[in-house]
Coordinates of C-alpha atoms in Angstrom, one line a residue:
X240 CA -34.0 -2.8 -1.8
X241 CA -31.1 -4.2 -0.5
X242 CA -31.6 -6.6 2.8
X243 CA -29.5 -6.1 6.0
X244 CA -28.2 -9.8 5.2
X245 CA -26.7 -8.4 2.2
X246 CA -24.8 -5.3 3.9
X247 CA -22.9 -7.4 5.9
X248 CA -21.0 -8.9 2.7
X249 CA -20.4 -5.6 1.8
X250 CA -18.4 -2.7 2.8
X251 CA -19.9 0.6 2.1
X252 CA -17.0 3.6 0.5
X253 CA -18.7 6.8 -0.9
X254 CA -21.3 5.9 -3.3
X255 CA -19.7 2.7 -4.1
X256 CA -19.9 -1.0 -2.1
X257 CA -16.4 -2.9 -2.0
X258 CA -16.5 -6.8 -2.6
X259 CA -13.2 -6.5 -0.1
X260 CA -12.9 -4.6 3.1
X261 CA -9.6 -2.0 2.9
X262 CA -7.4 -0.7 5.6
X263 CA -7.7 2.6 6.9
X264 CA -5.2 3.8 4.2
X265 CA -6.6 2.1 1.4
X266 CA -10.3 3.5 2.5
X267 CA -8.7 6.9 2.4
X268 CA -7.0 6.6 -0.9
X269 CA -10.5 4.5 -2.3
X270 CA -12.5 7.4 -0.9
X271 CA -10.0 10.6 -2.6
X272 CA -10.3 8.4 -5.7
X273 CA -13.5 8.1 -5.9
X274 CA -14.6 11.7 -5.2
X275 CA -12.5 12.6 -8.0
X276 CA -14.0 10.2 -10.3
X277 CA -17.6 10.1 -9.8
X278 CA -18.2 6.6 -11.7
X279 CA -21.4 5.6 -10.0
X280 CA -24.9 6.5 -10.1
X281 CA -26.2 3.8 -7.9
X282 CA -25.3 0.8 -5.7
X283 CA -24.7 -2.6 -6.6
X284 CA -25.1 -5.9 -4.2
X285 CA -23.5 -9.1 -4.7
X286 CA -21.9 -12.1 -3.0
X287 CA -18.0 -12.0 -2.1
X288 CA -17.6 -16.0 -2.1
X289 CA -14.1 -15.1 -0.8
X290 CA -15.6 -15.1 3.1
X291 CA -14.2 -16.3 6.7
X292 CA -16.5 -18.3 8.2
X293 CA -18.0 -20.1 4.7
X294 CA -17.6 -24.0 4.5
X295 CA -14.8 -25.2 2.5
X296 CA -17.0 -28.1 0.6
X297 CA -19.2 -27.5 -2.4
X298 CA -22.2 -25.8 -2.1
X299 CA -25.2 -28.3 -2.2
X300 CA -26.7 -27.5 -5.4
X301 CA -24.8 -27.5 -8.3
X302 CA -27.3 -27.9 -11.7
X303 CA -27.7 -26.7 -14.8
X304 CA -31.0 -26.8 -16.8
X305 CA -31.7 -25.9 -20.7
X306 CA -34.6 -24.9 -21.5
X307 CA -36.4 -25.0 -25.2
X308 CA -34.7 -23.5 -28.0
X309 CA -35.9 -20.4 -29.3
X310 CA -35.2 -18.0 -32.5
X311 CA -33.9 -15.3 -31.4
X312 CA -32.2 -13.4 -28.2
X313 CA -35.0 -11.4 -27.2
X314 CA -37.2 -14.7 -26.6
X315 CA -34.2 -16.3 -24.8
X316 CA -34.5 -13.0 -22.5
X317 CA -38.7 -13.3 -22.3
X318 CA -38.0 -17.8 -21.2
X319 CA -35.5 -16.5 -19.0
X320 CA -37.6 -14.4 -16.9
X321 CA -40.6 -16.3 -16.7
X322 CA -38.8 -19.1 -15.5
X323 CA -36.7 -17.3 -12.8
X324 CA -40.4 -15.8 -12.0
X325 CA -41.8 -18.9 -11.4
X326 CA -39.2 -20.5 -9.4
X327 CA -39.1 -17.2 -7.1
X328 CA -42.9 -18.3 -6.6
X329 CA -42.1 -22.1 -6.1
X330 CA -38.4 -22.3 -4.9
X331 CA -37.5 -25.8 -6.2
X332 CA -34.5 -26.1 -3.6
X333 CA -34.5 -26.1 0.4
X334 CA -30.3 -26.7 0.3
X335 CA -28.5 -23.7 2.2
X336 CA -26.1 -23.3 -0.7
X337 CA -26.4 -23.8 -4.5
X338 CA -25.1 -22.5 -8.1
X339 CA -27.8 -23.1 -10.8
X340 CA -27.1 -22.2 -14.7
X341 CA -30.7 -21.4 -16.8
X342 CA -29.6 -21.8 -20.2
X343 CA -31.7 -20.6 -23.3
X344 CA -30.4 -22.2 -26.9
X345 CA -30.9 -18.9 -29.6
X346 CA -31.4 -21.4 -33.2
X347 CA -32.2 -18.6 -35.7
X348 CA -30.8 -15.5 -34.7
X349 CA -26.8 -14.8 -35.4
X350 CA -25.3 -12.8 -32.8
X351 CA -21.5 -12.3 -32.1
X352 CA -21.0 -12.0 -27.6
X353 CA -19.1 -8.8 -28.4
X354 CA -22.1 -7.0 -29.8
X355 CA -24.5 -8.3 -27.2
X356 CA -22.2 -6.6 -24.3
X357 CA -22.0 -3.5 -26.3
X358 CA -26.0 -3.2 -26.7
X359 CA -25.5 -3.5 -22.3
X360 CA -23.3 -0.3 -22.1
X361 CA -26.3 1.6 -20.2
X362 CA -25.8 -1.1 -17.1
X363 CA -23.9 0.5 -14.5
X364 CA -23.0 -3.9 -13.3
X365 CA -19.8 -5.7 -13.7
X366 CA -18.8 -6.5 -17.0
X367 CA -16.8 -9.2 -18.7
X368 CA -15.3 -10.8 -22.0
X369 CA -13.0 -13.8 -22.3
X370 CA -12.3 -15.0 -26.2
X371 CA -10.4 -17.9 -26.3
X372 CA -7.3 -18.3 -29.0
X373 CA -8.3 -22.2 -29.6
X374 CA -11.8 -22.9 -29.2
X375 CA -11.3 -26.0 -27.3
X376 CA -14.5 -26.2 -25.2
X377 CA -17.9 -27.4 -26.1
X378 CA -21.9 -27.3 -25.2
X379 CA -23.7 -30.3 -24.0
X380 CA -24.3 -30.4 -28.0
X381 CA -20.5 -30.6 -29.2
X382 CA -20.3 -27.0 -30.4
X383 CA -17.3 -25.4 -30.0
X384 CA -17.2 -22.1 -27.4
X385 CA -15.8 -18.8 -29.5
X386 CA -16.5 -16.2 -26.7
X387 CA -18.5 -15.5 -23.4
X388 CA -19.6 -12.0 -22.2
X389 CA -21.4 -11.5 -19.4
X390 CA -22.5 -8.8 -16.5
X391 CA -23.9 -9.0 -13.5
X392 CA -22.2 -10.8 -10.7
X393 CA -24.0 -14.1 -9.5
X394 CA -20.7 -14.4 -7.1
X395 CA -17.3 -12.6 -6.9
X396 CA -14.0 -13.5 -5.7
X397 CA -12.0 -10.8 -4.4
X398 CA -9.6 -9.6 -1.9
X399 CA -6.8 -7.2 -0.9
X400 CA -4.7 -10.7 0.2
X401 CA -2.8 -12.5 -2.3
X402 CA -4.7 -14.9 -3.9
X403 CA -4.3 -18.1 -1.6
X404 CA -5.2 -22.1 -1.6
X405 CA -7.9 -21.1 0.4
X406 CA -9.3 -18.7 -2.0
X407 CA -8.9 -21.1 -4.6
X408 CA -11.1 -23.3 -2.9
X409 CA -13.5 -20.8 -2.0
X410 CA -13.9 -20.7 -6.2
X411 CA -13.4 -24.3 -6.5
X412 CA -16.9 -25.1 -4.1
X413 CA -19.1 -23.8 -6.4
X414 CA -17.4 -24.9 -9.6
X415 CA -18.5 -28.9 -10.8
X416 CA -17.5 -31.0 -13.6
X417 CA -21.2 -32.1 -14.0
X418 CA -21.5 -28.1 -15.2
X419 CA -18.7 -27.4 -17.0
X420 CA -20.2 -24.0 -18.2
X421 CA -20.2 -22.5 -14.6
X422 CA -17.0 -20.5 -14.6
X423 CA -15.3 -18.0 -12.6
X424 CA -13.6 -15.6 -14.7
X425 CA -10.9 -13.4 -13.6
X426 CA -7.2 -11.8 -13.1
X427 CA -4.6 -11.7 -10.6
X428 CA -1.9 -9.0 -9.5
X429 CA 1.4 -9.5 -11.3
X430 CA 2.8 -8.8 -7.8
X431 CA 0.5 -8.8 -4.7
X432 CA 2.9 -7.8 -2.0
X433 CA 3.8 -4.2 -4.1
X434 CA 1.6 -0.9 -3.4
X435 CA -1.9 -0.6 -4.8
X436 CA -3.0 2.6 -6.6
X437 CA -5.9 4.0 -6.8
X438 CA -6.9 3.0 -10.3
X439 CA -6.2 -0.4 -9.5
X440 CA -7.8 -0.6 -6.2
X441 CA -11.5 -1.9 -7.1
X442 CA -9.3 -4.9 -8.5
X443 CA -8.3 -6.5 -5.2
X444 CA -5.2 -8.5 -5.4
X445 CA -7.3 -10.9 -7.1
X446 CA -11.0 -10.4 -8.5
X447 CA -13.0 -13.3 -10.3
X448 CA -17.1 -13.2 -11.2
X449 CA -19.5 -15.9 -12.1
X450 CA -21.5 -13.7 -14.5
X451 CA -25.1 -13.6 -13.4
X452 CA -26.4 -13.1 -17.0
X453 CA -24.2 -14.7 -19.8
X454 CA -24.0 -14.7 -23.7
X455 CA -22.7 -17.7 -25.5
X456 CA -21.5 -17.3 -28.7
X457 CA -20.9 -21.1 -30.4
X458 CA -19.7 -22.0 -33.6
X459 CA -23.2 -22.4 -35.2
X460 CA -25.1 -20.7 -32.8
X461 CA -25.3 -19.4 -28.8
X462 CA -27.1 -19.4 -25.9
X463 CA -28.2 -16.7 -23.3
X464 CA -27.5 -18.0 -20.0
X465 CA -28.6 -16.6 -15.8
X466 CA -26.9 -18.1 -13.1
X467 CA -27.8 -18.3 -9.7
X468 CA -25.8 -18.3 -6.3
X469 CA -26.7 -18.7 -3.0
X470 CA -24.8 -19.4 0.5
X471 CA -26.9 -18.7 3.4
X472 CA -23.5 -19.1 5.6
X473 CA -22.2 -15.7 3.6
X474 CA -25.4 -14.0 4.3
X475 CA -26.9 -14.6 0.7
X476 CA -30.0 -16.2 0.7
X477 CA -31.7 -17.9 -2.4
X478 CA -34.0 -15.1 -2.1
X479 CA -31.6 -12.5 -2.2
X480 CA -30.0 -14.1 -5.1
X481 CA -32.9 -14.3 -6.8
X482 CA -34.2 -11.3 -6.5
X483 CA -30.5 -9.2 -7.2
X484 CA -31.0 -11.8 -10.8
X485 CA -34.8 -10.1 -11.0
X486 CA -33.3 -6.8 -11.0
X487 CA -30.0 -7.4 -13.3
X488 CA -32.8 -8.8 -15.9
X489 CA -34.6 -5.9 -15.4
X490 CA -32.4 -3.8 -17.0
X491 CA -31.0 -6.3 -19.7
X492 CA -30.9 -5.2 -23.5
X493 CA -33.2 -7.5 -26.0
X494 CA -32.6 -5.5 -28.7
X495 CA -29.0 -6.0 -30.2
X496 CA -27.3 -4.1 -32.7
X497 CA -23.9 -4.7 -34.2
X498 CA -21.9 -1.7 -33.7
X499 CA -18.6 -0.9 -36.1
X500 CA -15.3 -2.8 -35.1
X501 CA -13.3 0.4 -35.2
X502 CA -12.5 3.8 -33.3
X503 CA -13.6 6.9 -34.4
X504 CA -11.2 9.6 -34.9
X505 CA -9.6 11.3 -31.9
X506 CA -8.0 14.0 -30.4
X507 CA -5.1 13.6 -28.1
X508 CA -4.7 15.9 -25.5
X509 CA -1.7 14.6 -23.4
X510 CA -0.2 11.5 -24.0
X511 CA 2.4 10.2 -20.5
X512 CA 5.2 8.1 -21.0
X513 CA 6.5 6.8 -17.5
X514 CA 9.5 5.8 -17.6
X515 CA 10.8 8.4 -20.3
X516 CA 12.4 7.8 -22.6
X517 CA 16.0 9.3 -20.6
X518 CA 15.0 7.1 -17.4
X519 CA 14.3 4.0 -19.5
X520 CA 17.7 4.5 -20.6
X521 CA 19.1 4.4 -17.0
X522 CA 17.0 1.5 -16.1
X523 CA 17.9 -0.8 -18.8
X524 CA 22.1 0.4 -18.4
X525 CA 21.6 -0.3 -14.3
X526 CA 19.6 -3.2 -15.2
X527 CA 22.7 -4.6 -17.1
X528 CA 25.5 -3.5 -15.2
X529 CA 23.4 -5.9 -12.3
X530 CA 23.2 -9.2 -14.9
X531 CA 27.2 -8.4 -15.4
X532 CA 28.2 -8.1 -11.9
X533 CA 30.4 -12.0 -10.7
X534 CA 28.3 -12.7 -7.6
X535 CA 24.7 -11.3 -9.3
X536 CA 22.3 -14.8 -10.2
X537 CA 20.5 -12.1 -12.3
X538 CA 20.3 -13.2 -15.7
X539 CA 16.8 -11.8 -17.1
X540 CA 14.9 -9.1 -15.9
X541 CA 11.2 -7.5 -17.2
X542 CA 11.1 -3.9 -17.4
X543 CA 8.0 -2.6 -18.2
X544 CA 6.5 1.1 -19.1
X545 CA 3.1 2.8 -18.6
X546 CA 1.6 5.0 -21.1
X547 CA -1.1 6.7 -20.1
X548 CA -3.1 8.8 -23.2
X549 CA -5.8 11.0 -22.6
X550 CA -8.2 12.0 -25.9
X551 CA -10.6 14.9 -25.9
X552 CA -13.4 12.2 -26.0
X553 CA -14.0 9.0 -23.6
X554 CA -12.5 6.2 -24.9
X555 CA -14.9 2.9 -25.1
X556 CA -13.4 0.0 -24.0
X557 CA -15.5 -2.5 -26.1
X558 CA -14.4 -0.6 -29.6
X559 CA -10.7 -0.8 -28.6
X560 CA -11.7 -4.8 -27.4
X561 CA -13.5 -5.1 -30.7
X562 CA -10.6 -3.6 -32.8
X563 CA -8.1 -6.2 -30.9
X564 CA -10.4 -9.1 -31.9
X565 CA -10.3 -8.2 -36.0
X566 CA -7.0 -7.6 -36.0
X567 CA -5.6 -10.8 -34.2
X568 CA -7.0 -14.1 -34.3
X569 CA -4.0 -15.9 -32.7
X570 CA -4.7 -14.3 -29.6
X571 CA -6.8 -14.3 -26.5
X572 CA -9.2 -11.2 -26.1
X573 CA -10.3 -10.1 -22.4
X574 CA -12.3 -7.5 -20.9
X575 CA -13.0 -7.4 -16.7
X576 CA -14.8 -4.5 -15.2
X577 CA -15.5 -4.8 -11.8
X578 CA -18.5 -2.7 -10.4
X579 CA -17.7 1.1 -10.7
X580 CA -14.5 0.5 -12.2
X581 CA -11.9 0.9 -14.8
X582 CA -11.9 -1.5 -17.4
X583 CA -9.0 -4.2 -17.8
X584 CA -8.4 -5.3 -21.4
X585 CA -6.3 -7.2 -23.5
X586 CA -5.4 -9.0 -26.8
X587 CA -2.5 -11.1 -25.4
X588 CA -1.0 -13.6 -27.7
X589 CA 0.8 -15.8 -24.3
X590 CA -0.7 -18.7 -22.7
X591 CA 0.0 -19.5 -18.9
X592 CA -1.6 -23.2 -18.8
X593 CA -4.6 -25.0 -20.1
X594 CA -5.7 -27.5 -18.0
X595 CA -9.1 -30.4 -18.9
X596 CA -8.9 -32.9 -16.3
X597 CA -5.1 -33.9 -15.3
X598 CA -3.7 -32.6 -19.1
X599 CA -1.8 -29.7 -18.8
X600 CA 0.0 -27.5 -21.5
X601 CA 1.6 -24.1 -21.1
X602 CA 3.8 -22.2 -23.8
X603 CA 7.8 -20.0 -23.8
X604 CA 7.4 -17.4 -25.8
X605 CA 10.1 -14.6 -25.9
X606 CA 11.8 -12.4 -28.4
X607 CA 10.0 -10.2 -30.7
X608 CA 10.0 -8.9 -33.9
X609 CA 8.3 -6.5 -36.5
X610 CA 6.3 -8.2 -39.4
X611 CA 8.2 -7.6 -43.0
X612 CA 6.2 -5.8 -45.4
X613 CA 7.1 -8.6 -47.9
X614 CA 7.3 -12.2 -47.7
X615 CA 11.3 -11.8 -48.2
X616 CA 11.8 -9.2 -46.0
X617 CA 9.4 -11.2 -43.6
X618 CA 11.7 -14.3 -44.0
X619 CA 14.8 -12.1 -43.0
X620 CA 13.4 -11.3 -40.2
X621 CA 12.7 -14.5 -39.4
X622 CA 16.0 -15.8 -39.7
X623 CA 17.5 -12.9 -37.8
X624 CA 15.1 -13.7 -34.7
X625 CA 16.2 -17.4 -34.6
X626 CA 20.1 -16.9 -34.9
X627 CA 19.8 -14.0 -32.5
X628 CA 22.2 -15.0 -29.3
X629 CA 20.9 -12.5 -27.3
X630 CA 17.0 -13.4 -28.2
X631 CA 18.2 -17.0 -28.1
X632 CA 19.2 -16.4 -24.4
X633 CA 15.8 -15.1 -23.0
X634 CA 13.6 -17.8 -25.2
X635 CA 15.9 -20.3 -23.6
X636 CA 15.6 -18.8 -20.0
X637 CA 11.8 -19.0 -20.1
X638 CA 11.5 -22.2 -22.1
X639 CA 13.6 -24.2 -19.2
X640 CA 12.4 -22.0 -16.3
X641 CA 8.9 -23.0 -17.5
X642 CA 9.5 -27.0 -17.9
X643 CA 11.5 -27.2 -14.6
X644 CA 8.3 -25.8 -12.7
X645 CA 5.8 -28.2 -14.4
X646 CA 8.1 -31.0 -13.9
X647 CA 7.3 -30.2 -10.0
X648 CA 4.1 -31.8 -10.5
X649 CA 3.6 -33.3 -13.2
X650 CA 4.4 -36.7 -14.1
X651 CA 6.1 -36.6 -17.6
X652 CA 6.9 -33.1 -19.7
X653 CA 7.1 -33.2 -23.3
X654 CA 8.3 -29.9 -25.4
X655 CA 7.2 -30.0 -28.9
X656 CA 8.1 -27.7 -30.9
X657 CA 11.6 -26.9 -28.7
X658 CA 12.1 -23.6 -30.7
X659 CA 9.6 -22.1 -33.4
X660 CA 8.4 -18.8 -34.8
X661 CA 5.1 -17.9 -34.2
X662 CA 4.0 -15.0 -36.4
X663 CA 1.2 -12.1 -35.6
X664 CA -0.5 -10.1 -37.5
X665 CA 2.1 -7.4 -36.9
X666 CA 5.1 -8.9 -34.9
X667 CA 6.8 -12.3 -34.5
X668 CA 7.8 -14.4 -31.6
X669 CA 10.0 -17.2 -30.5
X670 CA 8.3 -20.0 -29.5
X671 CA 7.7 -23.4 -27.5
X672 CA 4.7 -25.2 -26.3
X673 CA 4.8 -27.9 -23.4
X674 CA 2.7 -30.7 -22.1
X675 CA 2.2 -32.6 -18.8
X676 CA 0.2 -34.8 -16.9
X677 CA -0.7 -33.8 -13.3
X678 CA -0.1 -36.2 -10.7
X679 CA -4.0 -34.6 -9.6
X680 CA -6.8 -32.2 -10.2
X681 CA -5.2 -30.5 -6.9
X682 CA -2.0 -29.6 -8.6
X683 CA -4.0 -26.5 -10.2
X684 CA -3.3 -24.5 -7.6
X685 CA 0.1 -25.1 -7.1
X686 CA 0.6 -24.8 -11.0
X687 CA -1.2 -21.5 -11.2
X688 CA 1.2 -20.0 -8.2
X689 CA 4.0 -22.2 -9.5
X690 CA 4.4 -20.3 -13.1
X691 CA 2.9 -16.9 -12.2
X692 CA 5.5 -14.7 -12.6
X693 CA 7.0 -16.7 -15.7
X694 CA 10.2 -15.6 -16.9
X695 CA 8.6 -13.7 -19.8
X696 CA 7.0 -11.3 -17.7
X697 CA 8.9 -11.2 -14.8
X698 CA 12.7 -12.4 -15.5
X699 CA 15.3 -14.9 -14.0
X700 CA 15.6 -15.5 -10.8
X701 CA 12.4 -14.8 -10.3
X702 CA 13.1 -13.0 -6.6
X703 CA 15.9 -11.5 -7.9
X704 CA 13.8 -9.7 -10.8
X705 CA 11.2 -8.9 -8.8
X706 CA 13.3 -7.2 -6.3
X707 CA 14.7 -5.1 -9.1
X708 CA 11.3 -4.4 -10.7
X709 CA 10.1 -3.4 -7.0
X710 CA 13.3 -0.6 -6.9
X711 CA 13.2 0.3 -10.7
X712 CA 9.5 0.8 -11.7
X713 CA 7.5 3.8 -10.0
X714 CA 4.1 2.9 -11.0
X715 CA 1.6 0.2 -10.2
X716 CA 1.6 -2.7 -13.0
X717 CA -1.7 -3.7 -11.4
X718 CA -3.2 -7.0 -13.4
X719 CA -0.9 -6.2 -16.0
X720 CA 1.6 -9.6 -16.6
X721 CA -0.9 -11.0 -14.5
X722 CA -2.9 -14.1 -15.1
X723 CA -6.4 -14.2 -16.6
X724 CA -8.9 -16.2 -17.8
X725 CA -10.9 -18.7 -15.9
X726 CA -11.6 -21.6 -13.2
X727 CA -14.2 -24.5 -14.6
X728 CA -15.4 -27.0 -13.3
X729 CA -13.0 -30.4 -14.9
X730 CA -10.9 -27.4 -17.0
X731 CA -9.4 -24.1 -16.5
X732 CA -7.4 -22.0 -18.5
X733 CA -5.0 -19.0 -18.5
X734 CA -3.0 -16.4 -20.6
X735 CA -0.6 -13.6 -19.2
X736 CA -2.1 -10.4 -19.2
X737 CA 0.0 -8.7 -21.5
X738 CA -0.9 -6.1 -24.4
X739 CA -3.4 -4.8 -22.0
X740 CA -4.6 -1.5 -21.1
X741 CA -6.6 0.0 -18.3
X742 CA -9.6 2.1 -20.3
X743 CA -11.0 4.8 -17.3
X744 CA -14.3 6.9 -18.2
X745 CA -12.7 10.6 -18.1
X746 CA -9.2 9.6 -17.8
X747 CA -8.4 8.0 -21.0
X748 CA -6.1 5.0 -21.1
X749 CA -2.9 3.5 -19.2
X750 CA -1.6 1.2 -22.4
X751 CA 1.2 -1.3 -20.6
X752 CA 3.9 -2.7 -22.3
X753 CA 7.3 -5.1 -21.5
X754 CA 10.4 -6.0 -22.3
X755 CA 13.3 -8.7 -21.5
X756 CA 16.7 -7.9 -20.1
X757 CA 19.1 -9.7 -20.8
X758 CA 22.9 -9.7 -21.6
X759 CA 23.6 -7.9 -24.7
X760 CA 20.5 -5.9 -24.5
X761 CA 20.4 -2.5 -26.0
X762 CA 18.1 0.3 -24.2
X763 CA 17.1 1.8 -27.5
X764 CA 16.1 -1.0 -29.3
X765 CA 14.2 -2.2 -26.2
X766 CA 12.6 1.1 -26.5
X767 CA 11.5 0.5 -29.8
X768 CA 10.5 -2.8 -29.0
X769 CA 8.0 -1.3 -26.7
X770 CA 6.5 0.9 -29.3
X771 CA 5.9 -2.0 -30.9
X772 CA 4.1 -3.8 -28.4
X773 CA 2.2 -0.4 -27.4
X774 CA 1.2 -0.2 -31.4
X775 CA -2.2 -2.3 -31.1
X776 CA -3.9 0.5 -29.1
X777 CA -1.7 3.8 -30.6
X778 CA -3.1 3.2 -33.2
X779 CA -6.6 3.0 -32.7
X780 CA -5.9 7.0 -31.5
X781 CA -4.5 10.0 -34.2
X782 CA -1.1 10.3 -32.6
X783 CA 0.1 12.7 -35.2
X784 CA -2.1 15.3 -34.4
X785 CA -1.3 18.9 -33.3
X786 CA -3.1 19.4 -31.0
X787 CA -1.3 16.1 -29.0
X788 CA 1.3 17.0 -26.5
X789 CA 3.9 14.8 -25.2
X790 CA 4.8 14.6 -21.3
X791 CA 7.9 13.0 -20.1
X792 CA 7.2 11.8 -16.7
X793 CA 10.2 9.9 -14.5

């Protein structure tokens, strides 16, 4: 049962408890939404680190322990829960504040992270999945990390502000470079001063978790992982923690079984297009009659569309996240479920910035093609991407806008390649990576705020494009174009949150997709460059059935 200590953090909305408070609108629009969408069974309790009134140094435990190797996941889960037993009958700290990782080496048994979350779809907790495109970080042993999932929230970060130094710091205090496992991961609003709505809403303008049960996949093995986090000046006590850690493992899944990589068959009963395709049209067209005018700084803008598709069965988030992963290894692979909520996933090929200790990179890419169905035809498309003037003006926008902000702070920036094709399964992109040194550990913050929203996503000027977006597009991009990934303790890293889609039990999909306007821009290539973007998930779904039926919606 939940303690009064833990009520306060929390602000109770239908059957559902907010890691944010809302305004009186928001409450209204939260509560309508919910009542429509009856996602929960149950409550669930956790710690908002993202508090007034909480100290802004690090908690005073930070510690991670690993216990004795075992074969396979089910006696990780059995170690696990006999030590967290034991240590709620002999608390080994007395510090008002603490983070502690349990960690559980798994020797015998292969398991891949995906298919452990699957085998936890019965959990009604938040959810997550973050699959690196290089696997860069490492155990204590010097194995490689491939992916993490995780549930349960040992701490959340999230609020309907914009995400602000203060917040940062708020994650930071319980992050250490002592644990460099510990992480927060998490998204941000592509734009957190535009209108919320209602799917989005659960999302905050920023929402981050420290996973209170984790799955480690490693290249030559993994680890099953709890976490613990108190903060008695948040109202969370070590013995609420542990206790809300008793119950996640409670319900926890030993048994795991590798479920198929691919959607069934579906039905589609409506599929939503918003723009259409007559409105995308007069977006683009005002969009470049604005980048013509003599006394307009506009030079690139990033219009966007939202596709919303609704089969006659629910669509599973993991099997679309699981069909993203086999088709594209050059790419990172996300999921983020907060509690009661849509899903947020993704298979975006676009880094924002990598950061371990002060090195820094971040990568341009712009300007897309279609894959060729041969190696010549493949080359010619090639060729045709890299002469393209127009194409050549967007890369070139975002490569520059990119360096200048890094140059800001840090203290020498190198771009190597300048100008490259990277190629994807099925499309192509310009591309350019770039590297820094930070003048300090404290220039992540500013770098994070400093390239969200790059010119890829966003366009050039970046006020000037956003003011545009604000007037053009009439629904909510939400974390899409946003940055995810994760805060470490010593290293952090982030992609754009692009090829994503927003998977709602009962409501089928929003699939989001973007393009760049520039001069010499054509609105029906644009359109088709869309489709091509969109193509990932379409395709998962039997488009071409009959029974489909197509809505143009302005």
């Amino acid at each position: 049962m939940a303690t009064a200590s833990a009520h306060k953090s929390l602000t109770k909305c239908t059957n559902t408890f907010l890691l944010f408070p809302l305004s009186k609108k928001q409450h209204s629009i939260y509560t309508l939404h919910f009542h429509q969408r009856p996602l929960c069974h149950g409550c669930y309790l956790s710690m908002n680190g993202c508090r007034k009134g909480q100290s802004r140094g690090p908690v005073g435990t930070i510690e991670t322990q690993t216990l004795e190797p075992v074969a396979t996941t089910s006696m990780a889960l059995y170690s696990l829960k006999m030590t967290i037993s034991k240590m709620k009958s002999e608390p080994p700290y007395r510090s008002s504040s603490g983070i502690v990782r349990l960690q559980v080496p798994i020797e015998e048994e292969e398991v891949e992270a995906i298919d452990w979350l699957h085998s936890q779809n019965h959990l009604l907790l938040p959810r997550c999945f973050f699959s690196g495109r290089e696997h860069n970080s490492f155990d204590s042993n010097g194995r490689s990390l491939v992916s993490v999932a995780g549930v349960g929230s040992a701490v959340s970060f999230c609020q309907p502000h914009p995400f602000s130094y203060w917040d940062w710091i708020s994650i930071r205090r319980f992050l250490s470079e002592s644990c460099p496992l510990i992480r927060a991961y998490g998204a941000i609003r592509f734009n957190a001063k535009a209108k919320v709505s209602s799917e989005w809403l659960p999302f905050g303008s920023f929402y981050f978790v420290i996973p209170q049960v984790e799955f480690n996949e490693l290249e030559g093995g993994s680890m099953l992982t709890t976490t613990i986090a108190w903060d008695n000046t948040i109202s969370w006590s070590w013995e609420d923690a542990i206790n809300a850690l008793q119950e996640t493992l409670s319900k926890v899944s030993a048994s795991i079984v590798r479920f198929p990589k691919q959607a069934p068959p579906t039905l589609i009963l409506s599929s939503h297009d918003i723009p259409s395709k007559i409105y995308w049209d007069i977006a683009v067209n005002r969009a470049l009659e604005m980048i013509k005018k003599n006394n307009s700084l506009l030079t690139k803008v990033v219009l966007a569309r939202s596709t919303r598709v609704v089969p006659t069965t629910n669509i599973d988030p993991l099997t679309w996240l699981a069909c993203l992963t086999v088709e594209s290894e050059n790419a990172y692979q996300f999921l983020l479920q907060p509690p009661n909520a849509p899903a947020f996933i993704g298979n975006t090929p676009e880094q924002l910035f990598h950061r371990k200790w002060l090195h820094i990179t971040s990568e341009a890419l712009a300007g897309t093609r279609a894959r060729g169905v041969s190696m010549a035809l493949d080359r010619q498309i090639e060729l045709d991407l890299l002469t393209s003037p127009k194409d050549d003006i967007e890369f070139t926008i975002v490569r520059d806008t990119i360096r200048r902000k890094l140059e800001g702070v840090c203290e020498k920036v190198v771009i190597k390649p300048k100008k490259m094709i990277r190629k994807l399964p099925r499309i192509q992109h310009l591309f350019a990576q770039l590297a820094g040194r930070l003048r300090s550990e404290e220039d992540e913050f500013k770098i994070l705020s400093s390239l969200h929203p790059s010119p890829a996503v966003c366009g050039f000027p970046t006020e000037e494009a956003q003011l545009l977006i604000a007037k053009t597009e009439v629904f909510d991009r939400g974390m899409y174009a946003g940055p995810v990934g994760w805060f470490g303790g010593g290293e952090s890293e982030f992609a754009v949150g692009i090829r994503s889609a927003l998977v709602e039990k009962d409501h089928g999909a929003l699939i989001y997709a973007g393009t760049g306007i520039v001069e010499g821009s054509n609105p029906y290539l644009e359109w088709d460059e869309l489709e091509l973007k969109t193509s990932q998930f379409t395709k998962l779904l039997k488009l071409d059935l009959p029974l489909r039926q197509k809505v143009d919606c302005k």
